[in-house]
PDB file of C-alpha atoms in Angstrom:
ATOM      1  CA  ASP A  23     -11.538 -16.411  19.165  1.00  0.00           C
ATOM      2  CA  THR A  24     -11.059 -15.395  15.549  1.00  0.00           C
ATOM      3  CA  GLY A  25      -8.804 -12.037  16.262  1.00  0.00           C
ATOM      4  CA  LEU A  26      -8.614 -10.310  12.993  1.00  0.00           C
ATOM      5  CA  VAL A  27     -10.629 -10.678   9.926  1.00  0.00           C
ATOM      6  CA  LEU A  28      -9.915  -8.782   6.671  1.00  0.00           C
ATOM      7  CA  ILE A  29     -12.577  -8.433   4.362  1.00  0.00           C
ATOM      8  CA  GLY A  30     -12.899  -6.949   0.980  1.00  0.00           C
ATOM      9  CA  ASP A  31     -11.816  -7.318  -2.637  1.00  0.00           C
ATOM     10  CA  SER A  32      -8.905  -8.633  -4.702  1.00  0.00           C
ATOM     11  CA  PHE A  33      -6.222  -6.776  -2.238  1.00  0.00           C
ATOM     12  CA  VAL A  34      -7.508  -9.082   0.784  1.00  0.00           C
ATOM     13  CA  GLU A  35      -7.543 -12.111  -1.896  1.00  0.00           C
ATOM     14  CA  ARG A  36      -4.024 -11.288  -2.639  1.00  0.00           C
ATOM     15  CA  LEU A  37      -3.178 -11.317   1.131  1.00  0.00           C
ATOM     16  CA  ARG A  38      -4.662 -14.775   1.467  1.00  0.00           C
ATOM     17  CA  GLY A  39      -2.214 -15.549  -1.422  1.00  0.00           C
ATOM     18  CA  THR A  40      -4.683 -16.174  -4.381  1.00  0.00           C
ATOM     19  CA  ALA A  41      -5.911 -14.400  -7.261  1.00  0.00           C
ATOM     20  CA  LEU A  42      -8.946 -15.313  -8.628  1.00  0.00           C
ATOM     21  CA  TYR A  43      -8.107 -14.524 -12.267  1.00  0.00           C
ATOM     22  CA  ASN A  44      -4.705 -15.723 -12.436  1.00  0.00           C
ATOM     23  CA  ARG A  45      -5.096 -19.297 -11.075  1.00  0.00           C
ATOM     24  CA  HIS A  46      -2.611 -20.793 -13.607  1.00  0.00           C
ATOM     25  CA  ALA A  47       0.032 -18.120 -13.959  1.00  0.00           C
ATOM     26  CA  LYS A  48       2.485 -16.854 -11.388  1.00  0.00           C
ATOM     27  CA  ASP A  49       0.750 -13.603 -10.496  1.00  0.00           C
ATOM     28  CA  PRO A  50       3.887 -11.215  -9.765  1.00  0.00           C
ATOM     29  CA  ARG A  51       1.389  -9.035  -7.685  1.00  0.00           C
ATOM     30  CA  LEU A  52       1.504 -11.863  -5.244  1.00  0.00           C
ATOM     31  CA  TYR A  53       5.374 -11.474  -4.547  1.00  0.00           C
ATOM     32  CA  GLY A  54       6.146 -11.501  -0.911  1.00  0.00           C
ATOM     33  CA  ILE A  55       2.960 -12.382   0.366  1.00  0.00           C
ATOM     34  CA  LEU A  56       4.101 -15.743   1.524  1.00  0.00           C
ATOM     35  CA  GLU A  57       6.874 -14.261   3.718  1.00  0.00           C
ATOM     36  CA  LEU A  58       4.483 -11.561   4.896  1.00  0.00           C
ATOM     37  CA  ARG A  59       2.024 -14.307   6.112  1.00  0.00           C
ATOM     38  CA  LYS A  60       4.564 -16.258   7.551  1.00  0.00           C
ATOM     39  CA  ARG A  61       5.668 -13.162   9.596  1.00  0.00           C
ATOM     40  CA  TRP A  62       2.100 -12.544  10.797  1.00  0.00           C
ATOM     41  CA  ALA A  63       1.470 -16.036  11.973  1.00  0.00           C
ATOM     42  CA  THR A  64       4.363 -15.645  14.174  1.00  0.00           C
ATOM     43  CA  GLY A  65       3.191 -12.198  15.591  1.00  0.00           C
ATOM     44  CA  SER A  66       1.059 -11.648  18.683  1.00  0.00           C
ATOM     45  CA  PHE A  67      -1.924 -11.295  16.846  1.00  0.00           C
ATOM     46  CA  GLY A  68      -1.747 -14.665  14.807  1.00  0.00           C
ATOM     47  CA  LEU A  69      -2.507 -15.272  10.911  1.00  0.00           C
ATOM     48  CA  PRO A  70      -5.903 -13.114  10.185  1.00  0.00           C
ATOM     49  CA  LEU A  71      -8.489 -14.555   8.305  1.00  0.00           C
ATOM     50  CA  PHE A  72      -8.853 -13.536   4.821  1.00  0.00           C
ATOM     51  CA  LEU A  73     -12.377 -13.081   3.170  1.00  0.00           C
ATOM     52  CA  GLY A  74     -11.763 -11.302  -0.114  1.00  0.00           C
ATOM     53  CA  ALA A  75     -12.646 -11.890  -3.544  1.00  0.00           C
ATOM     54  CA  SER A  76     -11.350 -10.432  -6.646  1.00  0.00           C
ATOM     55  CA  ALA A  77     -13.421  -7.894  -8.649  1.00  0.00           C
ATOM     56  CA  ASP A  78     -15.909  -7.655  -5.759  1.00  0.00           C
ATOM     57  CA  THR A  79     -17.893  -4.142  -5.221  1.00  0.00           C
ATOM     58  CA  SER A  80     -19.481  -3.306  -1.679  1.00  0.00           C
ATOM     59  CA  ALA A  81     -22.707  -4.856  -2.909  1.00  0.00           C
ATOM     60  CA  HIS A  82     -20.909  -8.323  -3.552  1.00  0.00           C
ATOM     61  CA  LEU A  83     -19.405  -8.261  -0.357  1.00  0.00           C
ATOM     62  CA  LEU A  84     -22.445  -7.227   1.597  1.00  0.00           C
ATOM     63  CA  TRP A  85     -24.204 -10.351  -0.302  1.00  0.00           C
ATOM     64  CA  ARG A  86     -21.445 -12.603   1.014  1.00  0.00           C
ATOM     65  CA  LEU A  87     -21.610 -11.522   4.486  1.00  0.00           C
ATOM     66  CA  GLN A  88     -25.423 -12.034   4.590  1.00  0.00           C
ATOM     67  CA  ASN A  89     -25.352 -15.458   2.881  1.00  0.00           C
ATOM     68  CA  GLY A  90     -22.988 -17.303   5.332  1.00  0.00           C
ATOM     69  CA  GLU A  91     -19.591 -15.781   5.343  1.00  0.00           C
ATOM     70  CA  LEU A  92     -20.297 -14.713   8.660  1.00  0.00           C
ATOM     71  CA  THR A  93     -20.327 -18.032  11.069  1.00  0.00           C
ATOM     72  CA  ALA A  94     -22.253 -18.056  14.176  1.00  0.00           C
ATOM     73  CA  ALA A  95     -19.186 -18.086  16.277  1.00  0.00           C
ATOM     74  CA  MET A  96     -17.878 -14.954  14.436  1.00  0.00           C
ATOM     75  CA  ARG A  97     -20.786 -13.132  15.030  1.00  0.00           C
ATOM     76  CA  ARG A  98     -20.729 -13.955  18.819  1.00  0.00           C
ATOM     77  CA  ASP A  99     -17.004 -13.046  19.310  1.00  0.00           C
ATOM     78  CA  ARG A 100     -16.544  -9.717  21.251  1.00  0.00           C
ATOM     79  CA  GLY A 101     -12.887  -9.701  20.440  1.00  0.00           C
ATOM     80  CA  ILE A 102     -13.161  -9.921  16.707  1.00  0.00           C
ATOM     81  CA  ILE A 103     -11.938  -7.251  14.655  1.00  0.00           C
ATOM     82  CA  PHE A 104     -13.247  -6.706  11.032  1.00  0.00           C
ATOM     83  CA  ALA A 105     -10.775  -4.808   8.907  1.00  0.00           C
ATOM     84  CA  LEU A 106     -13.009  -3.727   5.682  1.00  0.00           C
ATOM     85  CA  MET A 107     -11.196  -3.022   2.461  1.00  0.00           C
ATOM     86  CA  ILE A 108     -13.729  -2.427  -0.124  1.00  0.00           C
ATOM     87  CA  GLY A 109     -14.753   0.267  -2.301  1.00  0.00           C
ATOM     88  CA  THR A 110     -12.389   1.017  -5.090  1.00  0.00           C
ATOM     89  CA  ASN A 111     -13.959  -1.462  -7.742  1.00  0.00           C
ATOM     90  CA  ASP A 112     -17.304   0.491  -6.882  1.00  0.00           C
ATOM     91  CA  LEU A 113     -15.260   3.464  -7.899  1.00  0.00           C
ATOM     92  CA  GLY A 114     -13.562   2.322 -11.126  1.00  0.00           C
ATOM     93  CA  ASP A 115     -15.398  -0.641 -12.630  1.00  0.00           C
ATOM     94  CA  ASP A 116     -19.186   0.807 -11.890  1.00  0.00           C
ATOM     95  CA  CYS A 117     -18.560   4.349 -12.042  1.00  0.00           C
ATOM     96  CA  ARG A 118     -20.236   5.202  -9.162  1.00  0.00           C
ATOM     97  CA  SER A 119     -20.049   8.709  -7.423  1.00  0.00           C
ATOM     98  CA  VAL A 120     -17.833   8.973  -4.542  1.00  0.00           C
ATOM     99  CA  GLU A 121     -21.144   9.755  -2.491  1.00  0.00           C
ATOM    100  CA  ARG A 122     -22.599   6.373  -3.606  1.00  0.00           C
ATOM    101  CA  VAL A 123     -19.405   4.350  -2.807  1.00  0.00           C
ATOM    102  CA  ALA A 124     -19.144   6.098   0.614  1.00  0.00           C
ATOM    103  CA  HIS A 125     -22.701   5.055   1.304  1.00  0.00           C
ATOM    104  CA  SER A 126     -22.323   1.416  -0.136  1.00  0.00           C
ATOM    105  CA  ILE A 127     -19.125   1.168   2.292  1.00  0.00           C
ATOM    106  CA  LEU A 128     -21.226   2.558   5.164  1.00  0.00           C
ATOM    107  CA  GLY A 129     -23.994   0.063   4.402  1.00  0.00           C
ATOM    108  CA  VAL A 130     -21.369  -2.878   4.898  1.00  0.00           C
ATOM    109  CA  ALA A 131     -19.815  -1.348   8.255  1.00  0.00           C
ATOM    110  CA  THR A 132     -23.348  -0.715   9.692  1.00  0.00           C
ATOM    111  CA  TYR A 133     -24.086  -4.563   8.696  1.00  0.00           C
ATOM    112  CA  LEU A 134     -21.417  -5.974  10.614  1.00  0.00           C
ATOM    113  CA  LEU A 135     -21.696  -3.592  13.679  1.00  0.00           C
ATOM    114  CA  GLU A 136     -25.269  -4.691  13.712  1.00  0.00           C
ATOM    115  CA  SER A 137     -24.860  -8.416  13.087  1.00  0.00           C
ATOM    116  CA  THR A 138     -21.845  -9.020  15.239  1.00  0.00           C
ATOM    117  CA  LEU A 139     -20.527  -8.313  18.579  1.00  0.00           C
ATOM    118  CA  GLY A 140     -17.066  -7.432  17.008  1.00  0.00           C
ATOM    119  CA  LYS A 141     -15.472  -4.019  16.226  1.00  0.00           C
ATOM    120  CA  VAL A 142     -15.232  -2.571  12.662  1.00  0.00           C
ATOM    121  CA  LEU A 143     -12.223  -0.824  11.061  1.00  0.00           C
ATOM    122  CA  VAL A 144     -13.016   0.981   7.818  1.00  0.00           C
ATOM    123  CA  VAL A 145      -9.630   0.917   5.769  1.00  0.00           C
ATOM    124  CA  GLY A 146      -9.028   3.917   3.261  1.00  0.00           C
ATOM    125  CA  LEU A 147      -9.694   3.552  -0.348  1.00  0.00           C
ATOM    126  CA  LEU A 148      -6.413   3.256  -2.580  1.00  0.00           C
ATOM    127  CA  PRO A 149      -7.237   5.736  -5.507  1.00  0.00           C
ATOM    128  CA  ARG A 150      -7.776   4.070  -8.885  1.00  0.00           C
ATOM    129  CA  CYS A 151      -5.535   5.100 -11.917  1.00  0.00           C
ATOM    130  CA  ARG A 152      -7.814   7.477 -13.230  1.00  0.00           C
ATOM    131  CA  LEU A 153      -7.612   9.504 -10.037  1.00  0.00           C
ATOM    132  CA  LEU A 154      -3.830   9.071  -9.662  1.00  0.00           C
ATOM    133  CA  CYS A 155      -3.465  10.888 -13.371  1.00  0.00           C
ATOM    134  CA  ASN A 156      -5.505  13.848 -11.922  1.00  0.00           C
ATOM    135  CA  PRO A 157      -4.360  15.511  -8.734  1.00  0.00           C
ATOM    136  CA  GLU A 158      -7.537  17.270  -8.458  1.00  0.00           C
ATOM    137  CA  ALA A 159      -9.715  14.346  -8.782  1.00  0.00           C
ATOM    138  CA  LEU A 160      -7.739  12.674  -6.125  1.00  0.00           C
ATOM    139  CA  SER A 161      -7.853  15.608  -3.423  1.00  0.00           C
ATOM    140  CA  HIS A 162     -12.007  15.834  -4.393  1.00  0.00           C
ATOM    141  CA  HIS A 163     -11.903  11.803  -3.810  1.00  0.00           C
ATOM    142  CA  ALA A 164     -10.079  11.483  -0.715  1.00  0.00           C
ATOM    143  CA  CYS A 165     -12.413  14.522   1.042  1.00  0.00           C
ATOM    144  CA  THR A 166     -15.685  13.175  -0.266  1.00  0.00           C
ATOM    145  CA  MET A 167     -14.969   9.497   0.277  1.00  0.00           C
ATOM    146  CA  HIS A 168     -14.010   9.488   3.890  1.00  0.00           C
ATOM    147  CA  ALA A 169     -15.721  12.215   5.408  1.00  0.00           C
ATOM    148  CA  PRO A 170     -19.381  10.517   5.144  1.00  0.00           C
ATOM    149  CA  CYS A 171     -18.229   7.288   6.486  1.00  0.00           C
ATOM    150  CA  ILE A 172     -16.467   8.913   9.618  1.00  0.00           C
ATOM    151  CA  ARG A 173     -19.350  11.270  10.320  1.00  0.00           C
ATOM    152  CA  SER A 174     -21.722   8.347  10.236  1.00  0.00           C
ATOM    153  CA  LEU A 175     -19.713   5.741  12.071  1.00  0.00           C
ATOM    154  CA  THR A 176     -18.868   8.235  14.865  1.00  0.00           C
TER     155      THR A 176
END
């Protein structure tokens, strides 16, 4: 029984306690992670499985899931919950439209639902810096990002 699986990009990787681009330096963004992991490990859910890779886009994540990151046991586990935290790199690095990013996230969620017996929680995107600097863009981002995913998954 796997329990909770956090799947995504650098946010998830940092929760694991690693940072792809800072292997030899102490990454200040990892501050407090080990303490958080200790608290999780003693909680009722136990320590989640962290499947995250820095700089991943939704296409990268989908490839990882389709090419071995999901074990046979994970696929058969009815109690498993996948928390999907992906999409911010699609918006920022790939400069995709919010509609395309929503479609990509939905593709990953659909793959998980069709390939496993578990449940999927799509975690809302944290805004990119360019959105934080422009409140109008942030408001548009929030409305257009989440509405297509919510409609399609319900």
